[in-house]
Amino acid sequence: MKKRIWELDAARGLALLGMLIVHLIYDLVELVGVFSWQEPAWFLFVKNNCGFIFLVISGVSASLGSRSLRRGIQVFLCGLLCTAVTGVMYLLGWADRSIVIYFGVLHCLGVCMVLWHWLKRLSSWLTAGLGLLLTAAGLVLGQLYLDVHWSLIPLGLCPVWFHSSDYFPLLPNLGFFLLGAELGRMLYREKKTRLPQINADCPPIRLLRTMGTHSLWIYLFHQPVLAGICLVIKWIVSS
């Protein structure tokens, strides 16, 4: 059995922990209205700009594995499941249209992994250059106001009606993924940990590693669990 590189799992787990905290606050404030809170600037910055960490870590991991095509298809299908569930929630009137996930983080990660099956043949210079180009293009597109056809949503071009609870367009995120892949090639040529001197079995790190190892399941099921917790909190506070 291939030995996992613990710091990658721990980094993914730490990113997941941040996501869970952000979503918990959102559910408490917006979903069940337990309390009102004006989000400070630093919180808005973290919430809106740190999602790229998932793409970089995924790129590093993809550079070490050999099953990116199969894994990518699995992750993308999970993204389609999220689309179906949020679409049903909207159609049943449980939430407004912005709840629908058209192209979220799982869609994006899945497509990036599938594309890596072919892009991994590129040289290091081409991979890094393409990653920088796609990242820059995506950051520029994000500043433009363009009313385009809905089919361009995955690229980062959106019609005026578009709002989504989870949106990770390929531009710039495919760029972040490729930069992560090249970082993985550079740092993990021997495919083993770079931090052997750290005790990876201490409880906090072990918890993050476990979260990182099961990141897909956590992403798929965390919102129903958090929503249930928030409803219980609301019942306790109001009783």
mmCIF file of C-alpha atoms in Angstrom:
data_model
loop_
_atom_site.group_PDB
_atom_site.id
_atom_site.type_symbol
_atom_site.label_atom_id
_atom_site.label_comp_id
_atom_site.label_asym_id
_atom_site.label_seq_id
_atom_site.Cartn_x
_atom_site.Cartn_y
_atom_site.Cartn_z
ATOM 1 C CA MET A 1 0.000 0.000 0.000
ATOM 2 C CA LYS A 2 1.379 3.415 -0.977
ATOM 3 C CA LYS A 3 2.298 5.521 2.038
ATOM 4 C CA ARG A 4 0.398 8.811 2.147
ATOM 5 C CA ILE A 5 2.267 12.085 2.580
ATOM 6 C CA TRP A 6 0.893 13.301 5.879
ATOM 7 C CA GLU A 7 1.389 17.053 5.410
ATOM 8 C CA LEU A 8 -0.778 17.078 2.283
ATOM 9 C CA ASP A 9 -3.629 15.361 4.132
ATOM 10 C CA ALA A 10 -3.176 17.735 7.075
ATOM 11 C CA ALA A 11 -3.150 20.806 4.824
ATOM 12 C CA ARG A 12 -6.326 19.607 3.102
ATOM 13 C CA GLY A 13 -7.883 18.951 6.513
ATOM 14 C CA LEU A 14 -6.962 22.448 7.699
ATOM 15 C CA ALA A 15 -8.568 23.962 4.607
ATOM 16 C CA LEU A 16 -11.675 21.863 5.252
ATOM 17 C CA LEU A 17 -11.786 23.059 8.850
ATOM 18 C CA GLY A 18 -11.764 26.659 7.652
ATOM 19 C CA MET A 19 -14.567 25.860 5.204
ATOM 20 C CA LEU A 20 -16.627 24.224 7.960
ATOM 21 C CA ILE A 21 -16.272 27.285 10.189
ATOM 22 C CA VAL A 22 -17.334 29.632 7.369
ATOM 23 C CA HIS A 23 -20.343 27.472 6.495
ATOM 24 C CA LEU A 24 -21.347 27.087 10.147
ATOM 25 C CA ILE A 25 -21.376 30.864 10.596
ATOM 26 C CA TYR A 26 -23.374 31.248 7.375
ATOM 27 C CA ASP A 27 -25.957 28.694 8.536
ATOM 28 C CA LEU A 28 -26.302 30.279 11.975
ATOM 29 C CA VAL A 29 -26.749 33.763 10.533
ATOM 30 C CA GLU A 30 -28.517 33.238 7.200
ATOM 31 C CA LEU A 31 -30.186 29.829 7.372
ATOM 32 C CA VAL A 32 -31.704 29.745 10.858
ATOM 33 C CA GLY A 33 -31.115 33.327 12.034
ATOM 34 C CA VAL A 34 -29.822 32.486 15.506
ATOM 35 C CA PHE A 35 -27.942 35.788 15.545
ATOM 36 C CA SER A 36 -27.049 38.647 13.237
ATOM 37 C CA TRP A 37 -23.452 39.441 12.398
ATOM 38 C CA GLN A 38 -21.835 41.996 10.170
ATOM 39 C CA GLU A 39 -18.964 40.172 8.524
ATOM 40 C CA PRO A 40 -15.685 42.065 9.050
ATOM 41 C CA ALA A 41 -13.376 42.754 6.125
ATOM 42 C CA TRP A 42 -10.850 40.065 7.090
ATOM 43 C CA PHE A 43 -13.575 37.410 7.252
ATOM 44 C CA LEU A 44 -14.945 38.404 3.846
ATOM 45 C CA PHE A 45 -11.433 38.236 2.406
ATOM 46 C CA VAL A 46 -10.844 34.730 3.767
ATOM 47 C CA LYS A 47 -14.284 33.522 2.645
ATOM 48 C CA ASN A 48 -14.008 34.902 -0.878
ATOM 49 C CA ASN A 49 -10.328 34.384 -1.670
ATOM 50 C CA CYS A 50 -8.953 31.282 0.052
ATOM 51 C CA GLY A 51 -10.764 28.593 -1.935
ATOM 52 C CA PHE A 52 -7.754 28.373 -4.269
ATOM 53 C CA ILE A 53 -5.959 26.428 -1.515
ATOM 54 C CA PHE A 54 -8.072 23.351 -2.347
ATOM 55 C CA LEU A 55 -6.999 23.601 -6.001
ATOM 56 C CA VAL A 56 -3.297 23.954 -5.175
ATOM 57 C CA ILE A 57 -3.347 20.999 -2.766
ATOM 58 C CA SER A 58 -5.289 18.916 -5.283
ATOM 59 C CA GLY A 59 -2.729 19.776 -7.959
ATOM 60 C CA VAL A 60 0.144 18.713 -5.712
ATOM 61 C CA SER A 61 -1.630 15.425 -4.957
ATOM 62 C CA ALA A 62 -2.453 14.801 -8.630
ATOM 63 C CA SER A 63 1.217 15.130 -9.555
ATOM 64 C CA LEU A 64 1.995 12.222 -7.212
ATOM 65 C CA GLY A 65 -0.745 9.842 -8.318
ATOM 66 C CA SER A 66 -1.519 7.813 -11.423
ATOM 67 C CA ARG A 67 -5.332 7.677 -11.407
ATOM 68 C CA SER A 68 -6.289 11.272 -12.051
ATOM 69 C CA LEU A 69 -8.720 10.357 -14.844
ATOM 70 C CA ARG A 70 -10.779 7.908 -12.802
ATOM 71 C CA ARG A 71 -10.612 10.047 -9.683
ATOM 72 C CA GLY A 72 -11.603 13.132 -11.655
ATOM 73 C CA ILE A 73 -14.682 11.440 -13.102
ATOM 74 C CA GLN A 74 -15.728 10.303 -9.614
ATOM 75 C CA VAL A 75 -15.330 13.790 -8.150
ATOM 76 C CA PHE A 76 -17.174 15.414 -11.056
ATOM 77 C CA LEU A 77 -20.102 13.002 -10.645
ATOM 78 C CA CYS A 78 -20.261 13.987 -6.970
ATOM 79 C CA GLY A 79 -20.428 17.593 -8.150
ATOM 80 C CA LEU A 80 -23.383 16.710 -10.379
ATOM 81 C CA LEU A 81 -25.052 15.154 -7.330
ATOM 82 C CA CYS A 82 -24.667 18.474 -5.507
ATOM 83 C CA THR A 83 -26.222 20.230 -8.515
ATOM 84 C CA ALA A 84 -29.185 17.843 -8.443
ATOM 85 C CA VAL A 85 -29.779 18.206 -4.701
ATOM 86 C CA THR A 86 -29.584 22.014 -4.708
ATOM 87 C CA GLY A 87 -31.746 22.134 -7.838
ATOM 88 C CA VAL A 88 -34.440 20.086 -6.113
ATOM 89 C CA MET A 89 -34.228 22.371 -3.059
ATOM 90 C CA TYR A 90 -34.899 25.364 -5.320
ATOM 91 C CA LEU A 91 -37.746 23.659 -7.217
ATOM 92 C CA LEU A 92 -39.434 22.658 -3.943
ATOM 93 C CA GLY A 93 -39.226 26.232 -2.676
ATOM 94 C CA TRP A 94 -36.863 25.432 0.180
ATOM 95 C CA ALA A 95 -34.360 28.052 -0.999
ATOM 96 C CA ASP A 96 -34.035 30.723 -3.646
ATOM 97 C CA ARG A 97 -32.263 30.284 -6.976
ATOM 98 C CA SER A 98 -28.859 31.240 -5.590
ATOM 99 C CA ILE A 99 -28.676 27.913 -3.737
ATOM 100 C CA VAL A 100 -28.186 26.005 -7.009
ATOM 101 C CA ILE A 101 -24.621 24.841 -7.598
ATOM 102 C CA TYR A 102 -23.934 25.051 -11.341
ATOM 103 C CA PHE A 103 -20.160 24.619 -11.264
ATOM 104 C CA GLY A 104 -18.837 24.281 -7.732
ATOM 105 C CA VAL A 105 -15.572 23.126 -6.238
ATOM 106 C CA LEU A 106 -16.239 19.434 -6.961
ATOM 107 C CA HIS A 107 -17.094 20.116 -10.615
ATOM 108 C CA CYS A 108 -13.932 22.190 -10.941
ATOM 109 C CA LEU A 109 -11.670 19.698 -9.173
ATOM 110 C CA GLY A 110 -13.081 16.852 -11.232
ATOM 111 C CA VAL A 111 -12.482 18.607 -14.559
ATOM 112 C CA CYS A 112 -8.971 19.649 -13.473
ATOM 113 C CA MET A 113 -8.089 16.061 -12.575
ATOM 114 C CA VAL A 114 -9.433 14.749 -15.878
ATOM 115 C CA LEU A 115 -7.474 17.369 -17.836
ATOM 116 C CA TRP A 116 -4.326 16.541 -15.850
ATOM 117 C CA HIS A 117 -4.469 13.035 -17.310
ATOM 118 C CA TRP A 118 -3.255 14.655 -20.566
ATOM 119 C CA LEU A 119 -1.605 17.860 -19.340
ATOM 120 C CA LYS A 120 0.869 15.942 -17.164
ATOM 121 C CA ARG A 121 2.783 15.181 -20.360
ATOM 122 C CA LEU A 122 3.789 18.847 -20.575
ATOM 123 C CA SER A 123 7.244 19.883 -19.460
ATOM 124 C CA SER A 124 7.689 21.678 -16.160
ATOM 125 C CA TRP A 125 8.211 25.033 -17.890
ATOM 126 C CA LEU A 126 5.068 24.649 -19.971
ATOM 127 C CA THR A 127 3.021 23.504 -16.969
ATOM 128 C CA ALA A 128 4.130 26.456 -14.846
ATOM 129 C CA GLY A 129 3.702 28.913 -17.724
ATOM 130 C CA LEU A 130 0.220 27.656 -18.566
ATOM 131 C CA GLY A 131 -0.722 27.763 -14.897
ATOM 132 C CA LEU A 132 0.365 31.408 -14.591
ATOM 133 C CA LEU A 133 -1.387 32.338 -17.843
ATOM 134 C CA LEU A 134 -4.708 30.735 -16.850
ATOM 135 C CA THR A 135 -4.538 32.237 -13.362
ATOM 136 C CA ALA A 136 -3.905 35.729 -14.735
ATOM 137 C CA ALA A 137 -6.657 35.340 -17.346
ATOM 138 C CA GLY A 138 -9.130 34.252 -14.705
ATOM 139 C CA LEU A 139 -8.289 37.117 -12.367
ATOM 140 C CA VAL A 140 -8.796 39.599 -15.229
ATOM 141 C CA LEU A 141 -12.082 37.987 -16.307
ATOM 142 C CA GLY A 142 -13.307 38.172 -12.731
ATOM 143 C CA GLN A 143 -13.181 41.961 -12.925
ATOM 144 C CA LEU A 144 -15.214 42.216 -16.137
ATOM 145 C CA TYR A 145 -18.969 42.653 -16.447
ATOM 146 C CA LEU A 146 -20.140 40.568 -19.387
ATOM 147 C CA ASP A 147 -23.645 39.299 -20.095
ATOM 148 C CA VAL A 148 -22.938 35.984 -21.793
ATOM 149 C CA HIS A 149 -24.635 32.655 -22.477
ATOM 150 C CA TRP A 150 -25.021 30.312 -19.495
ATOM 151 C CA SER A 151 -22.826 27.682 -21.188
ATOM 152 C CA LEU A 152 -19.763 29.815 -20.400
ATOM 153 C CA ILE A 153 -20.342 29.649 -16.632
ATOM 154 C CA PRO A 154 -17.698 26.883 -16.150
ATOM 155 C CA LEU A 155 -15.038 29.148 -17.693
ATOM 156 C CA GLY A 156 -15.767 32.088 -15.414
ATOM 157 C CA LEU A 157 -18.034 34.143 -17.712
ATOM 158 C CA CYS A 158 -21.500 34.556 -16.246
ATOM 159 C CA PRO A 159 -24.898 35.913 -17.342
ATOM 160 C CA VAL A 160 -26.354 38.768 -15.305
ATOM 161 C CA TRP A 161 -28.848 36.505 -13.497
ATOM 162 C CA PHE A 162 -26.155 34.176 -12.201
ATOM 163 C CA HIS A 163 -25.724 33.635 -8.461
ATOM 164 C CA SER A 164 -24.569 30.433 -6.829
ATOM 165 C CA SER A 165 -23.814 29.187 -3.331
ATOM 166 C CA ASP A 166 -20.645 27.482 -4.594
ATOM 167 C CA TYR A 167 -18.802 28.667 -7.699
ATOM 168 C CA PHE A 168 -15.292 27.661 -8.784
ATOM 169 C CA PRO A 169 -14.760 28.504 -12.480
ATOM 170 C CA LEU A 170 -11.923 26.893 -14.435
ATOM 171 C CA LEU A 171 -10.386 30.332 -14.860
ATOM 172 C CA PRO A 172 -8.408 30.976 -12.699
ATOM 173 C CA ASN A 173 -8.759 27.707 -10.780
ATOM 174 C CA LEU A 174 -7.285 25.400 -13.426
ATOM 175 C CA GLY A 175 -4.276 27.704 -13.266
ATOM 176 C CA PHE A 176 -4.008 27.229 -9.492
ATOM 177 C CA PHE A 177 -4.301 23.473 -9.995
ATOM 178 C CA LEU A 178 -1.472 23.408 -12.556
ATOM 179 C CA LEU A 179 0.742 25.556 -10.340
ATOM 180 C CA GLY A 180 0.067 23.108 -7.513
ATOM 181 C CA ALA A 181 0.928 20.190 -9.786
ATOM 182 C CA GLU A 182 4.234 21.774 -10.712
ATOM 183 C CA LEU A 183 4.894 22.521 -7.039
ATOM 184 C CA GLY A 184 4.313 18.838 -6.336
ATOM 185 C CA ARG A 185 6.795 17.848 -9.024
ATOM 186 C CA MET A 186 9.405 20.119 -7.470
ATOM 187 C CA LEU A 187 8.883 19.293 -3.794
ATOM 188 C CA TYR A 188 7.977 15.611 -3.924
ATOM 189 C CA ARG A 189 10.218 14.060 -6.549
ATOM 190 C CA GLU A 190 10.837 11.120 -4.185
ATOM 191 C CA LYS A 191 7.130 10.938 -3.249
ATOM 192 C CA LYS A 192 7.711 11.021 0.487
ATOM 193 C CA THR A 193 7.162 13.507 3.286
ATOM 194 C CA ARG A 194 9.267 16.638 3.481
ATOM 195 C CA LEU A 195 8.703 16.854 7.248
ATOM 196 C CA PRO A 196 9.823 13.507 8.696
ATOM 197 C CA GLN A 197 11.001 15.151 11.916
ATOM 198 C CA ILE A 198 7.460 16.139 12.966
ATOM 199 C CA ASN A 199 5.293 13.722 14.924
ATOM 200 C CA ALA A 200 2.379 13.262 12.537
ATOM 201 C CA ASP A 201 0.537 11.064 15.061
ATOM 202 C CA CYS A 202 -0.064 13.753 17.673
ATOM 203 C CA PRO A 203 -3.847 14.250 18.155
ATOM 204 C CA PRO A 204 -4.305 17.650 16.401
ATOM 205 C CA ILE A 205 -2.343 16.575 13.319
ATOM 206 C CA ARG A 206 -3.995 13.159 13.299
ATOM 207 C CA LEU A 207 -7.416 14.842 13.286
ATOM 208 C CA LEU A 208 -6.453 17.056 10.334
ATOM 209 C CA ARG A 209 -4.971 14.070 8.495
ATOM 210 C CA THR A 210 -8.168 12.099 8.984
ATOM 211 C CA MET A 211 -10.243 14.992 7.693
ATOM 212 C CA GLY A 212 -7.970 15.385 4.688
ATOM 213 C CA THR A 213 -8.092 11.674 3.892
ATOM 214 C CA HIS A 214 -11.909 11.731 3.840
ATOM 215 C CA SER A 215 -12.317 15.190 2.314
ATOM 216 C CA LEU A 216 -14.820 14.154 -0.388
ATOM 217 C CA TRP A 217 -17.222 12.587 2.098
ATOM 218 C CA ILE A 218 -16.905 15.553 4.442
ATOM 219 C CA TYR A 219 -17.680 17.953 1.618
ATOM 220 C CA LEU A 220 -20.701 15.955 0.463
ATOM 221 C CA PHE A 221 -22.332 15.608 3.873
ATOM 222 C CA HIS A 222 -21.138 18.531 5.988
ATOM 223 C CA GLN A 223 -23.974 20.909 5.102
ATOM 224 C CA PRO A 224 -26.860 18.618 6.170
ATOM 225 C CA VAL A 225 -25.004 17.925 9.424
ATOM 226 C CA LEU A 226 -24.279 21.611 10.056
ATOM 227 C CA ALA A 227 -27.871 22.557 9.216
ATOM 228 C CA GLY A 228 -29.127 19.998 11.735
ATOM 229 C CA ILE A 229 -26.769 21.310 14.408
ATOM 230 C CA CYS A 230 -27.900 24.881 13.738
ATOM 231 C CA LEU A 231 -31.582 23.923 13.994
ATOM 232 C CA VAL A 232 -30.895 22.276 17.352
ATOM 233 C CA ILE A 233 -29.064 25.403 18.505
ATOM 234 C CA LYS A 234 -32.004 27.559 17.401
ATOM 235 C CA TRP A 235 -34.441 25.307 19.295
ATOM 236 C CA ILE A 236 -32.309 25.521 22.478
ATOM 237 C CA VAL A 237 -31.950 29.309 22.220
ATOM 238 C CA SER A 238 -35.656 29.912 21.565
ATOM 239 C CA SER A 239 -36.990 27.486 24.180
#
